[in-house]
Coordinates of C-alpha atoms and ligand atoms in Angstrom, one line a residue:
M1 CA 94.3 143.9 3.1
L2 CA 98.0 144.5 3.7
R3 CA 97.6 144.5 7.3
V4 CA 95.7 141.0 7.3
F5 CA 98.5 139.9 5.2
L6 CA 101.2 141.0 7.8
Q7 CA 99.1 139.5 10.7
N8 CA 98.8 136.1 9.0
Q9 CA 102.8 136.3 8.4
T10 CA 103.1 136.8 11.8
E11 CA 101.0 134.2 13.0
N12 CA 102.4 131.6 10.7
T13 CA 106.1 132.5 11.9
M14 CA 104.9 132.2 15.4
D15 CA 103.2 128.8 14.8
E16 CA 106.1 127.3 13.2
N17 CA 108.6 128.5 16.0
L18 CA 106.5 126.8 18.1
K19 CA 106.2 123.8 16.3
R20 CA 110.4 123.8 16.4
Y21 CA 109.9 124.6 20.1
I22 CA 107.9 121.4 20.5
E23 CA 110.1 119.3 18.3
L24 CA 113.7 119.9 19.8
I25 CA 112.8 120.9 23.7
P26 CA 114.3 117.9 25.5
K27 CA 111.5 115.9 27.6
A28 CA 111.0 112.7 29.2
E29 CA 108.7 110.2 28.3
L30 CA 106.5 108.3 31.5
H31 CA 103.7 106.8 29.9
V32 CA 104.8 104.2 26.8
H33 CA 104.0 100.6 26.5
V34 CA 106.4 98.8 24.7
E35 CA 104.2 96.5 23.5
G36 CA 102.2 99.4 22.4
T37 CA 105.3 100.7 20.0
F38 CA 105.1 97.6 17.9
E39 CA 104.7 99.1 14.1
P40 CA 102.8 97.0 11.8
E41 CA 106.2 96.2 9.1
R42 CA 108.0 94.9 12.6
I43 CA 104.8 92.5 13.6
F44 CA 105.0 91.3 10.2
E45 CA 108.6 90.5 9.8
I46 CA 108.7 89.1 13.3
A47 CA 105.4 86.8 12.6
Q48 CA 107.5 85.6 9.4
R49 CA 110.8 85.0 11.1
N50 CA 109.1 83.1 13.7
N51 CA 106.3 81.1 11.6
V52 CA 103.4 83.0 13.8
P53 CA 100.2 83.4 11.5
L54 CA 98.6 86.7 11.6
K55 CA 94.8 87.1 11.2
Y56 CA 95.8 89.8 8.6
N57 CA 96.8 89.6 5.2
S58 CA 99.1 92.6 4.9
V59 CA 100.3 95.7 6.7
E60 CA 97.5 98.1 5.4
D61 CA 95.0 95.3 6.4
L62 CA 96.3 95.3 10.1
R63 CA 96.4 99.1 10.0
K64 CA 92.9 99.2 8.6
A65 CA 91.9 97.2 11.7
Y66 CA 93.2 99.9 13.9
K67 CA 89.5 101.8 14.7
F68 CA 88.9 101.7 18.4
N69 CA 85.4 102.4 20.0
N70 CA 86.9 101.7 23.6
L71 CA 89.6 100.5 25.4
Q72 CA 88.9 97.0 25.1
D73 CA 88.8 97.0 21.2
F74 CA 92.2 98.5 21.3
L75 CA 93.8 95.7 24.1
D76 CA 92.0 92.8 21.6
I77 CA 94.4 93.7 18.9
Y78 CA 97.6 94.7 20.9
Y79 CA 97.5 91.4 23.0
G80 CA 96.9 89.7 19.3
A81 CA 100.2 91.2 18.0
A82 CA 101.9 90.7 20.7
K83 CA 101.8 87.1 20.1
V84 CA 104.4 87.0 17.6
L85 CA 107.1 88.2 20.4
L86 CA 108.9 84.8 21.1
H87 CA 112.5 85.1 21.3
E88 CA 114.9 87.7 23.2
Q89 CA 115.8 89.2 19.8
D90 CA 112.3 90.1 19.2
F91 CA 111.8 91.7 22.7
Y92 CA 115.2 93.5 21.7
D93 CA 113.9 94.4 18.4
L94 CA 110.9 96.3 19.7
T95 CA 112.5 98.0 22.3
M96 CA 115.5 99.3 20.0
D97 CA 112.8 100.7 17.4
Y98 CA 111.1 102.4 20.0
L99 CA 114.3 103.9 21.9
R100 CA 115.6 105.2 18.4
K101 CA 112.2 106.9 17.8
A102 CA 112.0 108.5 21.3
H103 CA 115.5 109.9 20.5
A104 CA 114.1 111.3 17.2
N105 CA 111.5 113.1 19.2
N106 CA 114.0 114.6 21.5
V107 CA 113.1 112.3 24.4
V108 CA 116.6 112.3 26.6
H109 CA 115.0 110.0 29.2
T110 CA 111.8 107.5 29.0
E111 CA 110.3 105.3 31.5
V112 CA 108.8 102.3 29.5
F113 CA 106.0 99.8 30.4
F114 CA 106.1 96.1 29.7
D115 CA 103.4 93.6 30.6
P116 CA 105.2 90.1 31.5
Q117 CA 101.7 88.3 31.9
T118 CA 100.9 88.9 28.0
H119 CA 104.0 86.7 27.2
T120 CA 104.1 84.4 30.2
T121 CA 100.8 83.4 30.0
R122 CA 101.8 82.2 26.2
G123 CA 104.5 80.1 27.6
V124 CA 107.8 82.6 26.8
S125 CA 109.7 83.1 30.0
F126 CA 110.0 86.3 32.1
V127 CA 113.9 86.1 31.7
T128 CA 113.6 86.3 27.5
V129 CA 111.3 89.1 27.8
I130 CA 113.3 91.4 30.4
N131 CA 116.7 90.5 28.9
G132 CA 115.7 91.6 25.6
I133 CA 114.2 94.8 26.7
T134 CA 116.9 95.6 29.0
R135 CA 119.7 94.8 26.4
A136 CA 118.5 97.0 24.0
M137 CA 118.0 100.1 26.8
D138 CA 121.5 99.3 27.6
D139 CA 122.4 99.4 23.8
A140 CA 120.3 102.7 23.1
K141 CA 121.9 104.6 26.2
T142 CA 125.6 103.9 24.2
E143 CA 124.3 104.1 20.8
V144 CA 121.7 107.5 21.0
G145 CA 122.2 108.5 24.3
V146 CA 118.4 107.8 25.5
S147 CA 118.6 107.1 29.3
S148 CA 115.5 104.8 30.6
K149 CA 114.0 103.0 32.9
L150 CA 111.7 100.0 33.4
I151 CA 108.1 99.6 34.7
M152 CA 106.3 96.5 35.0
C153 CA 102.6 96.3 35.1
F154 CA 100.3 93.7 36.3
L155 CA 97.5 93.1 33.9
R156 CA 94.3 93.9 36.0
H157 CA 92.2 91.5 33.9
L158 CA 93.8 88.7 35.6
S159 CA 93.7 87.6 39.3
E160 CA 95.4 89.2 42.4
K161 CA 97.3 85.5 42.3
S162 CA 98.4 85.8 39.0
A163 CA 100.3 89.3 39.7
M164 CA 101.4 87.9 43.1
E165 CA 103.5 85.0 40.9
T166 CA 104.7 87.6 38.5
L167 CA 106.0 89.7 41.4
E168 CA 108.0 86.6 42.3
S169 CA 109.7 86.3 38.8
A170 CA 110.5 90.2 39.0
L171 CA 112.3 89.7 42.3
L172 CA 115.0 88.0 40.5
H173 CA 115.6 90.7 38.4
K174 CA 115.2 93.7 41.0
D175 CA 117.7 95.7 39.8
K176 CA 115.9 96.1 36.3
I177 CA 112.9 97.6 37.3
I178 CA 112.3 100.7 38.6
A179 CA 108.4 100.9 39.4
I180 CA 105.5 98.7 39.1
G181 CA 102.0 99.2 37.6
L182 CA 99.0 98.2 36.7
D183 CA 97.2 98.2 33.3
S184 CA 94.8 96.4 31.0
S185 CA 90.9 96.5 30.9
E186 CA 90.0 99.2 33.8
N187 CA 86.2 99.2 34.1
G188 CA 85.3 96.0 36.6
H189 CA 89.0 95.7 37.7
P190 CA 89.4 98.4 40.8
P191 CA 92.9 99.1 42.2
S192 CA 91.5 97.7 45.3
K193 CA 91.6 94.2 43.9
F194 CA 95.2 94.3 43.8
F195 CA 95.7 95.6 47.7
N196 CA 97.5 92.8 48.9
V197 CA 100.2 92.4 45.8
F198 CA 100.9 96.2 46.0
N199 CA 101.6 96.0 49.9
R200 CA 104.3 93.2 48.7
V201 CA 105.4 95.5 46.0
R202 CA 106.2 98.5 48.4
E203 CA 107.8 96.5 51.0
E204 CA 110.0 95.4 48.2
G205 CA 111.5 99.0 47.2
F206 CA 109.6 99.8 44.4
F207 CA 107.4 102.8 43.3
V208 CA 104.1 102.3 42.6
V209 CA 101.8 103.6 39.6
A210 CA 98.8 102.8 38.4
H211 CA 96.6 103.4 35.4
A212 CA 93.5 104.8 36.9
G213 CA 90.7 107.3 35.5
E214 CA 91.3 106.5 32.0
E215 CA 87.8 104.9 31.2
G216 CA 87.3 104.1 35.1
P217 CA 85.7 106.5 37.6
A218 CA 87.5 109.3 39.9
E219 CA 86.8 106.7 42.7
Y220 CA 89.3 104.3 41.1
I221 CA 92.0 107.3 41.4
W222 CA 91.1 107.7 45.1
E223 CA 91.8 103.6 45.3
A224 CA 95.0 104.2 43.4
I225 CA 96.6 106.6 45.6
D226 CA 94.8 105.7 49.0
L227 CA 95.0 101.7 48.9
L228 CA 97.8 101.2 46.5
E229 CA 99.7 104.6 47.7
A230 CA 100.6 105.1 43.9
V231 CA 102.8 107.9 43.8
R232 CA 102.3 108.6 40.1
I233 CA 98.8 108.2 38.1
D234 CA 98.8 107.2 34.5
H235 CA 95.9 109.0 32.7
G236 CA 93.9 110.1 35.6
V237 CA 91.6 112.2 33.3
S238 CA 88.6 111.5 35.2
S239 CA 89.7 113.4 38.2
V240 CA 88.0 116.2 36.2
D241 CA 84.6 114.8 37.8
D242 CA 85.9 115.6 41.5
P243 CA 87.3 118.8 42.5
G244 CA 88.3 117.3 46.1
L245 CA 90.6 114.8 44.2
I246 CA 92.1 117.7 41.8
E247 CA 93.1 119.5 45.1
E248 CA 94.6 116.2 46.8
L249 CA 96.6 115.4 43.5
R250 CA 97.7 118.9 43.7
D251 CA 98.3 119.0 47.4
R252 CA 100.4 115.5 47.4
E253 CA 102.2 116.7 44.0
I254 CA 100.9 113.3 42.4
P255 CA 101.8 113.7 38.8
L256 CA 99.3 112.4 36.1
T257 CA 100.7 111.2 32.6
V258 CA 98.2 112.2 30.2
C259 CA 98.2 110.6 26.7
P260 CA 96.0 113.0 24.5
L261 CA 95.9 110.8 21.4
S262 CA 95.3 107.7 23.3
N263 CA 92.4 109.2 24.8
L264 CA 91.0 110.6 21.5
K265 CA 91.5 107.3 19.6
L266 CA 90.1 105.2 22.4
K267 CA 87.1 107.7 22.7
V268 CA 87.6 108.8 26.3
V269 CA 87.4 112.4 24.6
E270 CA 85.3 113.4 22.0
N271 CA 87.9 115.8 20.6
L272 CA 91.1 117.0 21.6
E273 CA 89.7 120.2 23.0
N274 CA 87.9 118.1 25.9
I275 CA 91.4 116.9 27.3
P276 CA 91.6 118.5 30.6
V277 CA 95.6 119.7 30.4
K278 CA 95.1 123.3 30.3
M279 CA 93.0 123.0 33.5
F280 CA 95.7 120.8 35.4
L281 CA 98.3 123.2 34.5
E282 CA 96.0 126.2 35.7
K283 CA 95.3 124.0 38.9
G284 CA 98.9 123.3 39.6
I285 CA 98.9 119.6 38.8
R286 CA 101.9 118.2 37.7
V287 CA 100.6 116.7 34.4
T288 CA 103.0 115.5 31.8
L289 CA 102.1 114.7 27.7
N290 CA 102.9 111.1 26.9
S291 CA 102.3 108.5 23.8
D292 CA 100.7 105.1 25.5
D293 CA 100.5 103.1 22.4
P294 CA 101.9 105.3 19.6
S295 CA 102.0 102.7 16.8
Y296 CA 98.6 102.3 17.4
F297 CA 97.3 106.0 18.1
G298 CA 98.7 108.1 15.4
G299 CA 101.7 109.3 17.1
Y300 CA 104.9 109.4 19.1
V301 CA 105.2 111.9 22.0
N302 CA 106.1 114.9 19.9
N303 CA 103.0 114.4 18.1
N304 CA 101.1 114.6 21.0
Y305 CA 102.5 117.7 22.3
L306 CA 101.8 119.4 18.8
Q307 CA 98.4 118.2 18.1
T308 CA 97.4 119.3 22.2
A309 CA 99.2 122.5 21.6
E310 CA 97.1 123.2 18.4
A311 CA 93.7 122.2 20.3
L312 CA 94.2 123.8 23.4
N313 CA 96.2 126.9 22.4
L314 CA 99.1 126.1 24.4
S315 CA 101.9 128.7 24.9
R316 CA 105.4 128.2 24.7
N317 CA 105.4 128.8 28.7
D318 CA 102.8 125.9 29.0
I319 CA 104.9 123.5 26.7
Y320 CA 108.3 124.6 29.1
T321 CA 106.3 123.4 31.9
L322 CA 105.0 120.2 30.5
A323 CA 108.3 119.3 30.0
K324 CA 109.5 120.2 32.9
N325 CA 107.0 118.3 34.6
S326 CA 108.2 115.2 32.8
F327 CA 111.6 115.5 34.7
L328 CA 110.0 116.6 37.9
A329 CA 107.9 113.2 37.8
S330 CA 110.3 110.9 36.7
F331 CA 111.9 108.4 38.9
I332 CA 115.5 109.6 38.3
T333 CA 117.9 110.8 41.2
E334 CA 118.1 114.0 42.3
K335 CA 121.5 114.4 40.7
E336 CA 120.1 113.0 37.2
R337 CA 117.2 115.5 37.7
D338 CA 119.4 118.5 38.0
V339 CA 121.3 117.5 35.0
F340 CA 118.1 117.1 33.0
L341 CA 116.8 120.7 34.4
E342 CA 120.1 122.0 33.4
K343 CA 119.6 120.7 29.8
L344 CA 116.4 122.3 29.8
L345 CA 117.4 125.7 31.1
D346 CA 120.1 125.7 28.3
F347 CA 117.6 125.0 25.7
E348 CA 115.2 127.6 26.7
N349 CA 118.0 130.2 27.2
S350 CA 119.5 129.5 23.5
F351 CA 116.0 128.9 21.7
I352 CA 115.4 131.6 19.0
Ligands
LIG1 N1 98.0 98.7 28.1 C1 98.4 99.2 26.9 N2 97.6 100.8 26.8 C2 96.7 100.7 27.8 C3 95.8 101.6 28.1 N3 95.8 102.7 27.4 N4 95.1 101.4 29.0 C4 95.4 100.4 29.8 N5 96.0 99.4 29.5 C5 96.8 99.5 28.6
LIG2 ZN1 98.7 103.2 29.2

């Protein structure tokens, strides 16, 4: 009896320690959509100040609608909420809210997606969107010390022509954008649909990323890395169906930005035990953990780490590798990377 009691005590202490380790470890977040960090309270506040009607009567009503059977169910609600964003200050508030939350999760560097077409197709100018977001990024750097970079995504359910026009607008703000990606409804919109525009993206010197293998097949990941020359894949979980692809991702050191709670909420997996993070780690894939659309999927980045660690029985060493991968996979300079890696090592050596 006493032994069982002591054993449980040790287990609990270990769990608590790992929990603290996860919460405190410095990390980078590489897959988060700024529009997906829009909290219901803020949606209502901005809707009211902009006089935009919402389909829902209250914050609770809206939250109740957050039950998704697939990616499209979610996107319909996500694009609906984004309609209240009209002015530069709205984009500033949205971004600042996220960056403060990131800081509270010990995110020291974040690479944030934005979807300009979600706004420009409603008549909001590209400049309004990007100025609001980047002003918040600058202020957050001073206010809370979070470093950040911006990634523009093309909506893949729209045409390549629309993506090309969006790229033209972005070229006027080249210094504010580090990479260009592809998101929205995956099935039926393969990376090959955007072959020409991504040739141009690379010519202009942007890094290329792409959502691939979230709901779509492993073939879409091949297209993203071979046709678009993506250097980082967002999600990529369907690579589990193709051992040759796993080897390729490992050999070419192409990171995967996995989002466990997103995959769970969008029914990409039935439960978190089925997220292939442990397998990716064992195969030497540069896998990272991220929140995707945290206000919709029940947790910011630490929650993704905590719930995944619990489901997959991840060790402290696994968590360290995931945090280290987040810096190795980021689009920062070598000098910046060295600073973050040293910070990580200091944390590891001083954590009790
Ligand atoms: N846009 C926002 N979240 C997304 C996701 N999980 N997949 C594709 N597009 C998105
Ligand atoms: Zn995403």
